[in-house]
mmCIF file of C-alpha atoms in Angstrom:
data_model
loop_
_atom_site.group_PDB
_atom_site.id
_atom_site.type_symbol
_atom_site.label_atom_id
_atom_site.label_comp_id
_atom_site.label_asym_id
_atom_site.label_seq_id
_atom_site.Cartn_x
_atom_site.Cartn_y
_atom_site.Cartn_z
ATOM 1 C CA UNK A 1 0.000 0.000 0.000
ATOM 2 C CA UNK A 2 1.307 3.367 -0.931
ATOM 3 C CA UNK A 3 1.492 6.247 1.535
ATOM 4 C CA UNK A 4 -0.052 8.546 -1.094
ATOM 5 C CA UNK A 5 -3.292 6.551 -0.779
ATOM 6 C CA UNK A 6 -3.216 5.976 2.990
ATOM 7 C CA UNK A 7 -2.173 9.402 4.286
ATOM 8 C CA UNK A 8 -5.232 11.252 2.944
ATOM 9 C CA UNK A 9 -7.479 9.016 5.086
ATOM 10 C CA UNK A 10 -5.471 9.834 8.210
ATOM 11 C CA UNK A 11 -5.434 13.544 7.399
ATOM 12 C CA UNK A 12 -9.170 13.441 6.695
ATOM 13 C CA UNK A 13 -9.923 11.810 10.060
ATOM 14 C CA UNK A 14 -8.045 14.550 11.898
ATOM 15 C CA UNK A 15 -9.692 17.250 9.788
ATOM 16 C CA UNK A 16 -13.267 15.963 10.179
ATOM 17 C CA UNK A 17 -13.024 15.322 13.924
ATOM 18 C CA UNK A 18 -11.271 18.628 14.603
ATOM 19 C CA UNK A 19 -13.709 20.626 12.493
ATOM 20 C CA UNK A 20 -16.992 18.871 13.256
ATOM 21 C CA UNK A 21 -16.519 17.619 16.827
ATOM 22 C CA UNK A 22 -13.925 20.005 18.264
ATOM 23 C CA UNK A 23 -11.624 17.052 19.066
ATOM 24 C CA UNK A 24 -7.853 17.215 18.611
ATOM 25 C CA UNK A 25 -6.694 13.649 17.844
ATOM 26 C CA UNK A 26 -3.038 12.701 18.231
ATOM 27 C CA UNK A 27 -1.796 9.864 15.991
ATOM 28 C CA UNK A 28 0.196 6.959 17.360
ATOM 29 C CA UNK A 29 2.503 4.558 15.590
ATOM 30 C CA UNK A 30 1.127 2.798 12.499
ATOM 31 C CA UNK A 31 1.268 -0.986 12.348
ATOM 32 C CA UNK A 32 0.158 -3.835 10.099
ATOM 33 C CA UNK A 33 -2.926 -5.439 11.609
ATOM 34 C CA UNK A 34 -2.950 -9.230 11.547
ATOM 35 C CA UNK A 35 -6.389 -10.091 12.956
ATOM 36 C CA UNK A 36 -9.998 -9.058 12.423
ATOM 37 C CA UNK A 37 -10.771 -7.947 15.988
ATOM 38 C CA UNK A 38 -12.004 -4.364 16.191
ATOM 39 C CA UNK A 39 -9.945 -2.132 18.431
ATOM 40 C CA UNK A 40 -12.975 -0.285 19.774
ATOM 41 C CA UNK A 41 -16.571 -0.587 20.899
ATOM 42 C CA UNK A 42 -18.168 0.704 17.689
ATOM 43 C CA UNK A 43 -16.844 0.769 14.123
ATOM 44 C CA UNK A 44 -17.765 2.211 10.764
ATOM 45 C CA UNK A 45 -16.460 0.554 7.596
ATOM 46 C CA UNK A 46 -16.776 1.680 3.995
ATOM 47 C CA UNK A 47 -15.825 -0.034 0.734
ATOM 48 C CA UNK A 48 -13.906 1.897 -1.914
ATOM 49 C CA UNK A 49 -13.543 1.282 -5.644
ATOM 50 C CA UNK A 50 -12.035 3.092 -8.623
ATOM 51 C CA UNK A 51 -8.329 3.381 -9.375
ATOM 52 C CA UNK A 52 -7.701 1.406 -6.172
ATOM 53 C CA UNK A 53 -9.939 -1.119 -4.428
ATOM 54 C CA UNK A 54 -10.172 -1.516 -0.699
ATOM 55 C CA UNK A 55 -11.853 -0.212 2.407
ATOM 56 C CA UNK A 56 -11.425 2.049 5.387
ATOM 57 C CA UNK A 57 -12.689 1.576 8.915
ATOM 58 C CA UNK A 58 -12.731 3.654 12.049
ATOM 59 C CA UNK A 59 -13.223 2.050 15.470
ATOM 60 C CA UNK A 60 -13.963 4.184 18.509
ATOM 61 C CA UNK A 61 -13.708 3.350 22.196
ATOM 62 C CA UNK A 62 -17.003 3.948 23.993
ATOM 63 C CA UNK A 63 -15.843 7.031 25.935
ATOM 64 C CA UNK A 64 -14.291 8.545 22.797
ATOM 65 C CA UNK A 65 -17.392 8.249 20.600
ATOM 66 C CA UNK A 66 -19.714 9.403 23.390
ATOM 67 C CA UNK A 67 -17.605 12.546 23.784
ATOM 68 C CA UNK A 68 -17.447 13.140 20.023
ATOM 69 C CA UNK A 69 -21.193 12.679 19.538
ATOM 70 C CA UNK A 70 -21.869 14.854 22.602
ATOM 71 C CA UNK A 71 -19.803 17.597 20.955
ATOM 72 C CA UNK A 72 -21.661 17.111 17.660
ATOM 73 C CA UNK A 73 -25.100 17.248 19.318
ATOM 74 C CA UNK A 74 -24.237 19.883 21.908
ATOM 75 C CA UNK A 75 -25.581 17.699 24.742
ATOM 76 C CA UNK A 76 -24.019 14.843 26.716
ATOM 77 C CA UNK A 77 -24.593 11.335 25.372
ATOM 78 C CA UNK A 78 -24.534 8.514 27.908
ATOM 79 C CA UNK A 79 -24.735 5.314 25.865
ATOM 80 C CA UNK A 80 -24.151 3.863 22.427
ATOM 81 C CA UNK A 81 -27.599 4.005 20.866
ATOM 82 C CA UNK A 82 -29.127 4.391 17.400
ATOM 83 C CA UNK A 83 -28.184 8.089 17.211
ATOM 84 C CA UNK A 84 -24.552 7.253 18.026
ATOM 85 C CA UNK A 85 -24.560 4.472 15.412
ATOM 86 C CA UNK A 86 -25.938 6.944 12.845
ATOM 87 C CA UNK A 87 -23.243 9.467 13.800
ATOM 88 C CA UNK A 88 -20.493 6.837 13.352
ATOM 89 C CA UNK A 89 -21.840 6.063 9.875
ATOM 90 C CA UNK A 90 -21.917 9.738 8.975
ATOM 91 C CA UNK A 91 -18.403 10.362 10.354
ATOM 92 C CA UNK A 92 -17.129 7.367 8.350
ATOM 93 C CA UNK A 93 -18.763 8.801 5.236
ATOM 94 C CA UNK A 94 -17.368 12.314 5.842
ATOM 95 C CA UNK A 95 -13.822 11.039 6.483
ATOM 96 C CA UNK A 96 -13.921 8.909 3.338
ATOM 97 C CA UNK A 97 -15.330 11.822 1.318
ATOM 98 C CA UNK A 98 -12.628 14.186 2.563
ATOM 99 C CA UNK A 99 -9.922 11.603 1.733
ATOM 100 C CA UNK A 100 -11.372 11.057 -1.735
ATOM 101 C CA UNK A 101 -11.281 14.826 -2.399
ATOM 102 C CA UNK A 102 -7.644 14.902 -1.309
ATOM 103 C CA UNK A 103 -6.830 11.968 -3.603
ATOM 104 C CA UNK A 104 -8.698 13.569 -6.497
ATOM 105 C CA UNK A 105 -6.196 16.457 -6.245
ATOM 106 C CA UNK A 106 -3.494 13.809 -6.886
ATOM 107 C CA UNK A 107 -5.440 12.505 -9.926
ATOM 108 C CA UNK A 108 -6.598 9.365 -8.083
ATOM 109 C CA UNK A 109 -10.308 8.852 -8.566
ATOM 110 C CA UNK A 110 -12.175 6.706 -6.031
ATOM 111 C CA UNK A 111 -15.829 5.977 -5.308
ATOM 112 C CA UNK A 112 -17.238 4.862 -1.978
ATOM 113 C CA UNK A 113 -20.118 2.663 -0.937
ATOM 114 C CA UNK A 114 -22.468 3.144 1.976
ATOM 115 C CA UNK A 115 -20.890 2.795 5.423
ATOM 116 C CA UNK A 116 -21.751 -0.155 7.642
ATOM 117 C CA UNK A 117 -21.710 0.288 11.421
ATOM 118 C CA UNK A 118 -20.996 -2.567 13.835
ATOM 119 C CA UNK A 119 -20.869 -2.297 17.603
ATOM 120 C CA UNK A 120 -20.506 -4.421 20.702
ATOM 121 C CA UNK A 121 -17.646 -5.854 22.671
ATOM 122 C CA UNK A 122 -15.328 -8.095 20.653
ATOM 123 C CA UNK A 123 -16.899 -7.329 17.262
ATOM 124 C CA UNK A 124 -14.859 -7.937 14.132
ATOM 125 C CA UNK A 125 -14.085 -5.963 10.996
ATOM 126 C CA UNK A 126 -13.782 -7.679 7.639
ATOM 127 C CA UNK A 127 -12.201 -5.520 4.952
ATOM 128 C CA UNK A 128 -13.020 -5.983 1.275
ATOM 129 C CA UNK A 129 -9.346 -6.454 0.418
ATOM 130 C CA UNK A 130 -7.677 -9.500 1.938
ATOM 131 C CA UNK A 131 -4.227 -7.918 1.683
ATOM 132 C CA UNK A 132 -2.331 -5.998 4.359
ATOM 133 C CA UNK A 133 -4.310 -3.739 6.678
ATOM 134 C CA UNK A 134 -2.554 -0.680 8.020
ATOM 135 C CA UNK A 135 -3.863 0.502 11.396
ATOM 136 C CA UNK A 136 -3.146 3.854 13.018
ATOM 137 C CA UNK A 137 -4.271 4.472 16.603
ATOM 138 C CA UNK A 138 -5.252 7.981 17.672
ATOM 139 C CA UNK A 139 -5.723 9.394 21.151
ATOM 140 C CA UNK A 140 -8.097 12.130 22.267
ATOM 141 C CA UNK A 141 -8.688 13.547 25.743
ATOM 142 C CA UNK A 142 -11.709 11.209 26.013
ATOM 143 C CA UNK A 143 -10.207 8.003 24.653
ATOM 144 C CA UNK A 144 -8.938 6.453 21.490
ATOM 145 C CA UNK A 145 -9.939 5.410 18.010
ATOM 146 C CA UNK A 146 -8.202 3.455 15.275
ATOM 147 C CA UNK A 147 -8.233 4.007 11.512
ATOM 148 C CA UNK A 148 -7.656 0.898 9.388
ATOM 149 C CA UNK A 149 -6.984 1.154 5.672
ATOM 150 C CA UNK A 150 -6.747 -1.846 3.350
ATOM 151 C CA UNK A 151 -6.109 -1.451 -0.382
ATOM 152 C CA UNK A 152 -4.860 -3.670 -3.170
ATOM 153 C CA UNK A 153 -1.085 -3.774 -3.049
#
């Protein structure tokens, strides 16, 4: 996987969460993910086609997503419910859209599907591409989230 395809997704996550939810995420060290276990309590995943095929996911810890959605709604949110699931889907869509705009500036045209949201302890994430999956953890004052990107090599 090339950095020119992966980096726009990471930059988009920071941009969307900073702009929309007033959260300042700090990236950790990237690593190749070997299993399918989600690294959070709720995840959004979206398939991507075009000049590259793959998918992107974002998995939030419970405290992190509750804080983010509370910032989005302007009121505290106490549990992962249907509104939180909808917000995760929309955040996944916005991050993917922002990344696709960034890639379009590099003459890489991609299309995205509709996000799927999965939640619950010990849920799994299955990416469209069976190749390597790059994961980047992020920290916020309220907890962490992880971006996974998997594209054809």
